[in-house]
Structure formats: structure tokens, C-alpha cells
mmCIF file of C-alpha atoms in Angstrom:
data_model
loop_
_atom_site.group_PDB
_atom_site.id
_atom_site.type_symbol
_atom_site.label_atom_id
_atom_site.label_comp_id
_atom_site.label_asym_id
_atom_site.label_seq_id
_atom_site.Cartn_x
_atom_site.Cartn_y
_atom_site.Cartn_z
ATOM 1 C CA MET A 1 -0.073 -0.008 0.035
ATOM 2 C CA SER A 2 1.278 3.475 -0.859
ATOM 3 C CA GLU A 3 2.383 5.980 1.727
ATOM 4 C CA GLN A 4 -0.464 7.695 3.478
ATOM 5 C CA VAL A 5 -0.668 11.395 3.088
ATOM 6 C CA THR A 6 -2.921 13.839 5.028
ATOM 7 C CA THR A 7 -4.289 16.550 2.855
ATOM 8 C CA THR A 8 -6.957 19.341 2.990
ATOM 9 C CA THR A 9 -7.151 19.993 -0.797
ATOM 10 C CA ALA A 10 -7.102 16.938 -3.163
ATOM 11 C CA ARG A 11 -5.288 17.245 -6.411
ATOM 12 C CA PRO A 12 -7.980 17.499 -9.162
ATOM 13 C CA LEU A 13 -8.158 14.885 -11.936
ATOM 14 C CA PRO A 14 -10.073 16.610 -14.654
ATOM 15 C CA GLY A 15 -11.287 14.548 -17.633
ATOM 16 C CA ALA A 16 -11.114 17.347 -20.321
ATOM 17 C CA PRO A 17 -7.375 17.351 -20.986
ATOM 18 C CA VAL A 18 -7.552 13.447 -21.213
ATOM 19 C CA ALA A 19 -10.367 13.679 -23.737
ATOM 20 C CA GLU A 20 -8.523 16.297 -25.815
ATOM 21 C CA ALA A 21 -5.462 13.962 -26.071
ATOM 22 C CA VAL A 22 -7.676 11.123 -27.233
ATOM 23 C CA TYR A 23 -9.463 13.352 -29.788
ATOM 24 C CA ALA A 24 -5.991 14.458 -31.180
ATOM 25 C CA GLU A 25 -5.165 10.755 -31.724
ATOM 26 C CA VAL A 26 -8.625 10.067 -33.253
ATOM 27 C CA THR A 27 -8.369 13.009 -35.518
ATOM 28 C CA ASP A 28 -5.126 11.610 -37.108
ATOM 29 C CA ARG A 29 -6.608 8.171 -37.451
ATOM 30 C CA VAL A 30 -9.747 9.537 -39.158
ATOM 31 C CA ALA A 31 -7.637 11.625 -41.470
ATOM 32 C CA ALA A 32 -5.707 8.509 -42.490
ATOM 33 C CA LEU A 33 -8.926 6.535 -43.219
ATOM 34 C CA ARG A 34 -10.337 9.387 -45.265
ATOM 35 C CA ALA A 35 -7.086 9.757 -47.182
ATOM 36 C CA ALA A 36 -7.494 5.954 -48.066
ATOM 37 C CA GLY A 37 -11.101 6.492 -49.239
ATOM 38 C CA THR A 38 -13.050 5.563 -46.168
ATOM 39 C CA VAL A 39 -15.135 8.029 -44.250
ATOM 40 C CA PRO A 40 -15.763 6.540 -40.697
ATOM 41 C CA ALA A 41 -19.411 6.627 -39.810
ATOM 42 C CA LEU A 42 -20.885 6.472 -36.302
ATOM 43 C CA ALA A 43 -24.707 5.988 -36.535
ATOM 44 C CA THR A 44 -27.037 6.927 -33.698
ATOM 45 C CA VAL A 45 -30.578 5.714 -32.959
ATOM 46 C CA LEU A 46 -32.921 7.797 -30.809
ATOM 47 C CA VAL A 47 -36.305 6.472 -29.635
ATOM 48 C CA GLY A 48 -38.658 9.097 -28.419
ATOM 49 C CA ASP A 49 -38.248 12.758 -27.537
ATOM 50 C CA ASP A 50 -36.534 12.772 -24.237
ATOM 51 C CA PRO A 51 -34.689 16.208 -24.055
ATOM 52 C CA ALA A 52 -31.612 14.900 -22.229
ATOM 53 C CA SER A 53 -31.145 12.020 -24.712
ATOM 54 C CA ALA A 54 -31.879 14.399 -27.706
ATOM 55 C CA GLY A 55 -29.167 16.699 -26.412
ATOM 56 C CA TYR A 56 -26.636 14.012 -25.893
ATOM 57 C CA ILE A 57 -27.306 12.945 -29.583
ATOM 58 C CA ARG A 58 -26.708 16.466 -30.816
ATOM 59 C CA MET A 59 -23.539 16.669 -28.789
ATOM 60 C CA LYS A 60 -22.230 13.432 -30.177
ATOM 61 C CA GLN A 61 -23.099 14.523 -33.734
ATOM 62 C CA GLN A 62 -21.247 17.844 -33.414
ATOM 63 C CA ARG A 63 -18.193 16.003 -32.031
ATOM 64 C CA ALA A 64 -18.433 13.487 -34.922
ATOM 65 C CA ALA A 65 -18.439 16.379 -37.307
ATOM 66 C CA ASP A 66 -15.471 18.040 -35.625
ATOM 67 C CA LEU A 67 -13.513 14.756 -35.833
ATOM 68 C CA GLY A 68 -14.393 14.075 -39.472
ATOM 69 C CA PHE A 69 -16.924 11.260 -38.882
ATOM 70 C CA ALA A 70 -20.185 10.860 -40.875
ATOM 71 C CA SER A 71 -23.061 10.613 -38.429
ATOM 72 C CA PRO A 72 -26.191 9.134 -39.911
ATOM 73 C CA HIS A 73 -29.057 9.230 -37.507
ATOM 74 C CA LEU A 74 -32.435 7.356 -37.098
ATOM 75 C CA HIS A 75 -35.130 8.977 -34.851
ATOM 76 C CA LEU A 76 -38.050 6.637 -33.936
ATOM 77 C CA PRO A 77 -41.238 7.896 -32.179
ATOM 78 C CA ALA A 78 -41.713 7.094 -28.562
ATOM 79 C CA ASP A 79 -44.399 4.534 -29.435
ATOM 80 C CA ALA A 80 -42.149 2.531 -31.819
ATOM 81 C CA SER A 81 -42.519 -1.174 -31.437
ATOM 82 C CA THR A 82 -39.835 -3.748 -30.781
ATOM 83 C CA ALA A 83 -40.043 -4.671 -34.418
ATOM 84 C CA ASP A 84 -39.543 -1.055 -35.457
ATOM 85 C CA LEU A 85 -36.362 -0.729 -33.377
ATOM 86 C CA ALA A 86 -35.094 -4.071 -34.621
ATOM 87 C CA ALA A 87 -35.558 -3.005 -38.212
ATOM 88 C CA ALA A 88 -33.832 0.288 -37.590
ATOM 89 C CA ILE A 89 -30.791 -1.575 -36.137
ATOM 90 C CA ASP A 90 -30.860 -4.160 -38.904
ATOM 91 C CA SER A 91 -30.720 -1.421 -41.589
ATOM 92 C CA LEU A 92 -27.625 -0.024 -39.995
ATOM 93 C CA ASN A 93 -26.051 -3.460 -39.472
ATOM 94 C CA ALA A 94 -26.494 -4.129 -43.300
ATOM 95 C CA ASP A 95 -25.074 -0.739 -44.367
ATOM 96 C CA PRO A 96 -21.404 -1.236 -45.247
ATOM 97 C CA ALA A 97 -20.824 2.556 -44.953
ATOM 98 C CA VAL A 98 -21.817 2.498 -41.171
ATOM 99 C CA HIS A 99 -18.939 1.210 -39.011
ATOM 100 C CA ALA A 100 -20.343 1.871 -35.561
ATOM 101 C CA ILE A 101 -23.890 1.962 -34.030
ATOM 102 C CA LEU A 102 -25.129 3.569 -30.875
ATOM 103 C CA VAL A 103 -28.682 3.176 -29.482
ATOM 104 C CA GLN A 104 -29.127 6.058 -27.096
ATOM 105 C CA HIS A 105 -30.019 4.903 -23.470
ATOM 106 C CA PRO A 106 -32.577 5.092 -22.012
ATOM 107 C CA ILE A 107 -35.234 3.947 -24.433
ATOM 108 C CA PRO A 108 -38.993 4.003 -23.615
ATOM 109 C CA ALA A 109 -39.985 1.532 -20.976
ATOM 110 C CA HIS A 110 -41.921 -0.754 -23.258
ATOM 111 C CA LEU A 111 -38.806 -1.600 -25.136
ATOM 112 C CA ASP A 112 -36.009 -3.911 -23.900
ATOM 113 C CA TYR A 113 -32.675 -2.197 -24.143
ATOM 114 C CA ALA A 114 -30.749 -5.428 -23.625
ATOM 115 C CA ARG A 115 -32.551 -6.967 -26.488
ATOM 116 C CA ALA A 116 -31.714 -3.954 -28.698
ATOM 117 C CA LEU A 117 -28.079 -4.212 -27.725
ATOM 118 C CA LEU A 118 -28.077 -7.919 -28.692
ATOM 119 C CA ARG A 119 -29.476 -6.905 -32.239
ATOM 120 C CA ILE A 120 -26.375 -4.791 -32.929
ATOM 121 C CA ASP A 121 -23.729 -6.469 -35.073
ATOM 122 C CA PRO A 122 -20.779 -6.976 -32.518
ATOM 123 C CA ALA A 123 -18.409 -5.674 -35.222
ATOM 124 C CA LYS A 124 -20.356 -2.311 -34.886
ATOM 125 C CA ASP A 125 -20.741 -2.272 -31.095
ATOM 126 C CA VAL A 126 -19.339 1.176 -30.325
ATOM 127 C CA ASP A 127 -20.429 1.017 -26.575
ATOM 128 C CA GLY A 128 -18.508 -2.229 -26.057
ATOM 129 C CA LEU A 129 -21.440 -3.638 -24.125
ATOM 130 C CA HIS A 130 -22.563 -6.489 -26.459
ATOM 131 C CA PRO A 131 -21.971 -9.856 -24.721
ATOM 132 C CA THR A 132 -19.470 -10.714 -27.466
ATOM 133 C CA SER A 133 -17.486 -7.612 -26.644
ATOM 134 C CA LEU A 134 -17.624 -8.239 -22.867
ATOM 135 C CA GLY A 135 -16.566 -11.878 -23.564
ATOM 136 C CA ARG A 136 -13.494 -10.584 -25.544
ATOM 137 C CA LEU A 137 -12.591 -8.225 -22.603
ATOM 138 C CA ALA A 138 -12.882 -11.089 -20.140
ATOM 139 C CA ALA A 139 -10.588 -13.226 -22.347
ATOM 140 C CA GLY A 140 -8.084 -10.403 -22.870
ATOM 141 C CA LEU A 141 -8.718 -10.330 -26.586
ATOM 142 C CA PRO A 142 -8.929 -7.144 -28.767
ATOM 143 C CA GLY A 143 -12.264 -5.422 -29.188
ATOM 144 C CA PRO A 144 -14.276 -2.385 -28.256
ATOM 145 C CA VAL A 145 -14.085 -1.713 -24.485
ATOM 146 C CA PRO A 146 -16.960 -0.189 -22.515
ATOM 147 C CA CYS A 147 -16.434 3.567 -22.714
ATOM 148 C CA THR A 148 -16.552 4.580 -19.078
ATOM 149 C CA PRO A 149 -14.123 1.975 -17.885
ATOM 150 C CA ALA A 150 -11.769 2.609 -20.696
ATOM 151 C CA GLY A 151 -11.940 6.389 -19.874
ATOM 152 C CA ILE A 152 -11.150 5.863 -16.280
ATOM 153 C CA GLU A 153 -8.115 3.844 -17.061
ATOM 154 C CA ALA A 154 -6.931 6.579 -19.552
ATOM 155 C CA LEU A 155 -7.631 9.263 -16.946
ATOM 156 C CA LEU A 156 -5.506 7.575 -14.226
ATOM 157 C CA ALA A 157 -2.693 7.111 -16.749
ATOM 158 C CA PHE A 158 -2.818 10.641 -18.076
ATOM 159 C CA HIS A 159 -2.629 12.094 -14.575
ATOM 160 C CA GLY A 160 0.286 9.831 -13.511
ATOM 161 C CA VAL A 161 -1.641 7.873 -10.975
ATOM 162 C CA PRO A 162 0.228 4.511 -10.385
ATOM 163 C CA VAL A 163 -2.131 1.594 -10.849
ATOM 164 C CA ALA A 164 0.041 -1.387 -11.381
ATOM 165 C CA GLY A 165 0.482 -3.437 -8.254
ATOM 166 C CA ARG A 166 -1.865 -1.036 -6.263
ATOM 167 C CA ASP A 167 -4.945 -1.956 -4.313
ATOM 168 C CA VAL A 168 -7.986 -0.737 -6.318
ATOM 169 C CA VAL A 169 -11.527 -1.169 -4.886
ATOM 170 C CA VAL A 170 -14.444 -0.708 -7.250
ATOM 171 C CA LEU A 171 -17.691 0.078 -5.468
ATOM 172 C CA GLY A 172 -20.339 -1.340 -7.740
ATOM 173 C CA ARG A 173 -20.713 -4.467 -9.900
ATOM 174 C CA GLY A 174 -22.835 -3.219 -12.872
ATOM 175 C CA THR A 175 -22.276 -4.534 -16.428
ATOM 176 C CA THR A 176 -21.746 -1.126 -17.883
ATOM 177 C CA LEU A 177 -19.020 0.064 -15.409
ATOM 178 C CA GLY A 178 -18.077 -1.859 -12.226
ATOM 179 C CA ARG A 179 -17.671 -5.377 -13.622
ATOM 180 C CA PRO A 180 -15.946 -4.465 -16.834
ATOM 181 C CA LEU A 181 -13.723 -1.887 -15.074
ATOM 182 C CA ALA A 182 -12.567 -4.583 -12.650
ATOM 183 C CA MET A 183 -11.609 -6.919 -15.591
ATOM 184 C CA LEU A 184 -9.897 -3.973 -17.342
ATOM 185 C CA LEU A 185 -7.741 -2.804 -14.407
ATOM 186 C CA ALA A 186 -6.672 -6.459 -13.542
ATOM 187 C CA GLN A 187 -5.266 -7.098 -16.986
ATOM 188 C CA LYS A 188 -1.413 -7.223 -17.369
ATOM 189 C CA ARG A 189 -0.684 -3.883 -18.809
ATOM 190 C CA ALA A 190 1.381 -0.852 -17.586
ATOM 191 C CA THR A 191 -1.636 1.280 -17.078
ATOM 192 C CA ALA A 192 -3.515 -1.626 -15.186
ATOM 193 C CA ASP A 193 -2.104 -4.856 -13.454
ATOM 194 C CA ALA A 194 -3.836 -3.796 -10.204
ATOM 195 C CA ALA A 195 -5.060 -5.982 -7.189
ATOM 196 C CA VAL A 196 -8.794 -5.276 -7.761
ATOM 197 C CA THR A 197 -11.530 -5.871 -5.270
ATOM 198 C CA VAL A 198 -15.184 -5.426 -6.265
ATOM 199 C CA VAL A 199 -17.701 -4.495 -3.483
ATOM 200 C CA HIS A 200 -21.387 -3.894 -3.649
ATOM 201 C CA SER A 201 -24.631 -3.843 -1.767
ATOM 202 C CA GLY A 202 -24.238 -7.514 -0.934
ATOM 203 C CA VAL A 203 -21.186 -6.789 1.229
ATOM 204 C CA PRO A 204 -22.357 -5.713 4.685
ATOM 205 C CA ASP A 205 -19.272 -3.688 5.658
ATOM 206 C CA TRP A 206 -17.994 -2.538 2.237
ATOM 207 C CA ALA A 207 -16.189 0.360 3.781
ATOM 208 C CA ARG A 208 -13.576 -1.845 5.348
ATOM 209 C CA HIS A 209 -12.428 -2.550 1.811
ATOM 210 C CA THR A 210 -12.450 1.022 0.572
ATOM 211 C CA ARG A 211 -10.625 2.303 3.655
ATOM 212 C CA ARG A 212 -7.583 0.256 2.783
ATOM 213 C CA ALA A 213 -7.555 0.955 -0.954
ATOM 214 C CA ASP A 214 -4.937 3.042 -2.741
ATOM 215 C CA ILE A 215 -7.605 3.891 -5.417
ATOM 216 C CA VAL A 216 -11.388 3.890 -4.810
ATOM 217 C CA ILE A 217 -13.635 3.978 -7.824
ATOM 218 C CA ALA A 218 -17.320 4.655 -7.014
ATOM 219 C CA ALA A 219 -19.631 3.024 -9.706
ATOM 220 C CA VAL A 220 -22.929 2.626 -8.101
ATOM 221 C CA GLY A 221 -25.247 5.425 -9.189
ATOM 222 C CA VAL A 222 -26.181 6.230 -5.515
ATOM 223 C CA PRO A 223 -25.687 9.956 -4.770
ATOM 224 C CA GLY A 224 -23.175 10.613 -1.962
ATOM 225 C CA ILE A 225 -22.640 6.966 -1.112
ATOM 226 C CA LEU A 226 -18.801 7.430 -0.798
ATOM 227 C CA ARG A 227 -17.997 9.703 2.115
ATOM 228 C CA PRO A 228 -14.804 10.846 3.748
ATOM 229 C CA GLU A 229 -14.981 8.151 6.456
ATOM 230 C CA HIS A 230 -14.918 5.533 3.629
ATOM 231 C CA ILE A 231 -11.423 6.351 2.347
ATOM 232 C CA ARG A 232 -8.041 6.610 3.840
ATOM 233 C CA PRO A 233 -6.106 9.857 3.833
ATOM 234 C CA GLY A 234 -4.282 10.371 0.530
ATOM 235 C CA ALA A 235 -6.216 7.792 -1.509
ATOM 236 C CA VAL A 236 -7.110 8.480 -5.080
ATOM 237 C CA VAL A 237 -10.935 8.799 -5.609
ATOM 238 C CA VAL A 238 -12.698 8.426 -8.884
ATOM 239 C CA GLY A 239 -16.405 9.221 -9.296
ATOM 240 C CA GLY A 240 -17.716 6.957 -12.012
ATOM 241 C CA GLY A 241 -21.428 6.578 -11.139
ATOM 242 C CA VAL A 242 -23.968 9.434 -11.278
ATOM 243 C CA ARG A 243 -27.662 9.841 -11.091
ATOM 244 C CA TYR A 244 -29.690 12.712 -12.536
ATOM 245 C CA GLU A 245 -32.675 14.564 -10.996
ATOM 246 C CA GLY A 246 -33.915 16.443 -13.905
ATOM 247 C CA ARG A 247 -30.846 18.275 -15.203
ATOM 248 C CA ARG A 248 -29.069 18.194 -11.889
ATOM 249 C CA LEU A 249 -26.200 15.759 -11.725
ATOM 250 C CA LEU A 250 -25.743 13.794 -8.424
ATOM 251 C CA PRO A 251 -22.435 12.012 -8.146
ATOM 252 C CA ASP A 252 -21.565 8.958 -6.041
ATOM 253 C CA VAL A 253 -18.755 10.739 -4.389
ATOM 254 C CA ASP A 254 -19.622 13.185 -1.507
ATOM 255 C CA GLU A 255 -17.854 16.543 -2.090
ATOM 256 C CA ALA A 256 -16.380 16.314 1.435
ATOM 257 C CA CYS A 257 -14.018 13.627 0.154
ATOM 258 C CA GLU A 258 -11.894 16.390 -1.262
ATOM 259 C CA ALA A 259 -10.657 17.018 2.221
ATOM 260 C CA VAL A 260 -9.238 13.462 2.776
ATOM 261 C CA ALA A 261 -8.320 12.222 -0.688
ATOM 262 C CA GLY A 262 -4.922 12.840 -2.227
ATOM 263 C CA ALA A 263 -6.426 13.196 -5.697
ATOM 264 C CA ILE A 264 -10.020 13.210 -6.897
ATOM 265 C CA THR A 265 -12.144 13.611 -10.071
ATOM 266 C CA PRO A 266 -14.254 16.804 -10.062
ATOM 267 C CA ARG A 267 -17.996 16.741 -9.512
ATOM 268 C CA VAL A 268 -18.515 17.779 -13.095
ATOM 269 C CA GLY A 269 -15.914 17.253 -15.902
ATOM 270 C CA GLY A 270 -14.294 14.199 -14.551
ATOM 271 C CA VAL A 271 -15.177 10.817 -16.112
ATOM 272 C CA GLY A 272 -17.844 12.316 -18.429
ATOM 273 C CA PRO A 273 -15.589 13.745 -20.988
ATOM 274 C CA THR A 274 -13.396 10.703 -21.076
ATOM 275 C CA THR A 275 -16.458 8.477 -21.613
ATOM 276 C CA VAL A 276 -17.472 10.373 -24.795
ATOM 277 C CA ALA A 277 -13.817 10.412 -26.045
ATOM 278 C CA MET A 278 -13.565 6.685 -25.698
ATOM 279 C CA LEU A 279 -16.877 6.321 -27.724
ATOM 280 C CA PHE A 280 -15.018 8.009 -30.683
ATOM 281 C CA ARG A 281 -11.889 5.944 -30.109
ATOM 282 C CA ASN A 282 -13.881 2.755 -30.341
ATOM 283 C CA ALA A 283 -15.714 4.054 -33.430
ATOM 284 C CA VAL A 284 -12.429 4.764 -35.333
ATOM 285 C CA GLU A 285 -11.056 1.345 -34.343
ATOM 286 C CA LEU A 286 -14.199 -0.343 -35.673
ATOM 287 C CA ALA A 287 -13.788 1.640 -38.951
ATOM 288 C CA GLU A 288 -10.161 0.548 -39.236
ATOM 289 C CA GLN A 289 -11.059 -3.031 -38.613
ATOM 290 C CA ALA A 290 -13.853 -2.966 -41.182
ATOM 291 C CA THR A 291 -11.505 -1.468 -43.741
ATOM 292 C CA HIS A 292 -8.449 -3.729 -42.856
ATOM 293 C CA PRO A 293 -9.943 -6.881 -41.317
#
């Protein structure tokens, strides 16, 4: 375990500079594809008219344009049937000009998001959440990695936080963040290779694990669940889970943790920017693989 350090102001770990470094790399790779005659395309599917989801799609389309991607979009009505959504996904699967597909989550309650995810061709799974992609991650094989876990690994590496050989505790076991993050950070790689423990609601005294960790990553989606008494002085704290109340973002990490942690992601602008950046890194990788299988 690393040396304990008492602090009153934790070093911030912003995501924006990490994302900009990723975008610079993606821009070069997109330019190379376009020079070779391929325009990488990230297609999006939106069901319904949820304002937040529509805003996310607009943001992603603008970023796609900035990076040189094509961004075809399918907008289905809120009362679209399972067959309608399947047909939309099938049309994008069959289009050789589309290299990556994103179905914006959440979708209306009468539709099954997991079923929609399964419908996506794994070769176009930009979110890295298809069971095939998660299986490749578990086996240590190349493939799209879930965006938030990949962004957290990149964030720690960018800010020079040692991970290899360290005690990392992931609070949360969800399939989009906690579980794939644990697999990712345990892999043998310079920016990973950690001793990873996953704790969750089924662990009665989960804080005894987080209090000994060098790095604590909150990935639950329960506002304020990680408090100062749950971490040791000088630990690195990453807030990966959030919940929204309207437009208000409620992070897993209580702001008072800044007085104890040695380094911490900001309440806004931490993992969010890196997640979006990794979406486009996955997209360009899928385009490259489609072009040069």
C-alpha cells in the first residue's frame, strides 16, 4: 500500500485534457482513413423525444463532425415497437458505410434495451457492451471496451496515478461500469495490472475494503454513497457513477471527500468527458477493422 498522506485539498483529476489527447489521436486516425477513401461513420438511434437524450445525440453529432466522422441518425417515435427498433438496427447493420452503432439509452419503458443491444452487429458495437465484446474483454482479446471503464483507465494514466500493483477497490458491480472496469484494471498492462476488489450492496461492511485502498472508484449510481470516512487519507478517488434529478447531476462521491483524498475527479468534468472520447476511439477502431480486417 502506498504511503498515506494527510491533505486538505485533493489534487484534481479533470477529464477534459484526457479527452482532448484522445481526440487528437482520433483525428489523425480519421484523417488516415479518409485519405485512403473511407469516411468513418458513427450511426445513432434515438427512440422518443427525451430532451436529455436528444441533447446527448446533438452533442455526439457535433463532435463527430468536428472529428471528421459521418453521423447518420435514425429517430423513432416514442411508441415505436420492438419490431420497429429491430428493423432500424438491422438497416444499420446491413449498411457497409456504417462502422459503429449507438442506441441512445434510456429507451422507452415498453422496449427492452438489452434486446436492442443484442441486435447490434458485434463488429459495430461502439459502446463495447454487447456480450461478445464483454466476452472478449474477459478473455483479454482485442475489441471495443466499454467507454466509461476505458476512460477511467486513460484518466488515471494521463494524470500519472500509479495503478500497477496497487490496491484498487471498485464500489459497484454493474455490467456497464463496475464489472468491466474490474476486468480491465486487472489485466497485465502498464496502466493496469492492479489488485482489484469489487464490493457492492451484498457486502455488509464494504467500507472496510475502501478504507484500505490506494484507489477507490465509485460506480454505483447512488448519490453521495462514498463519504470521507470511507476512504483513507491520501487515497485516489474516482467518481464514475452518477444519477440525474432532472438536469441536476448527483455523483456517487460526496464533495467532502476532497478534504481527505490525495487526488479526486471533479464533481463535473471528470469521467464524463473521457467516456465520450472513448466512444469515438472505439468508433475509429471499428472503422479501421472494417477497412483492414
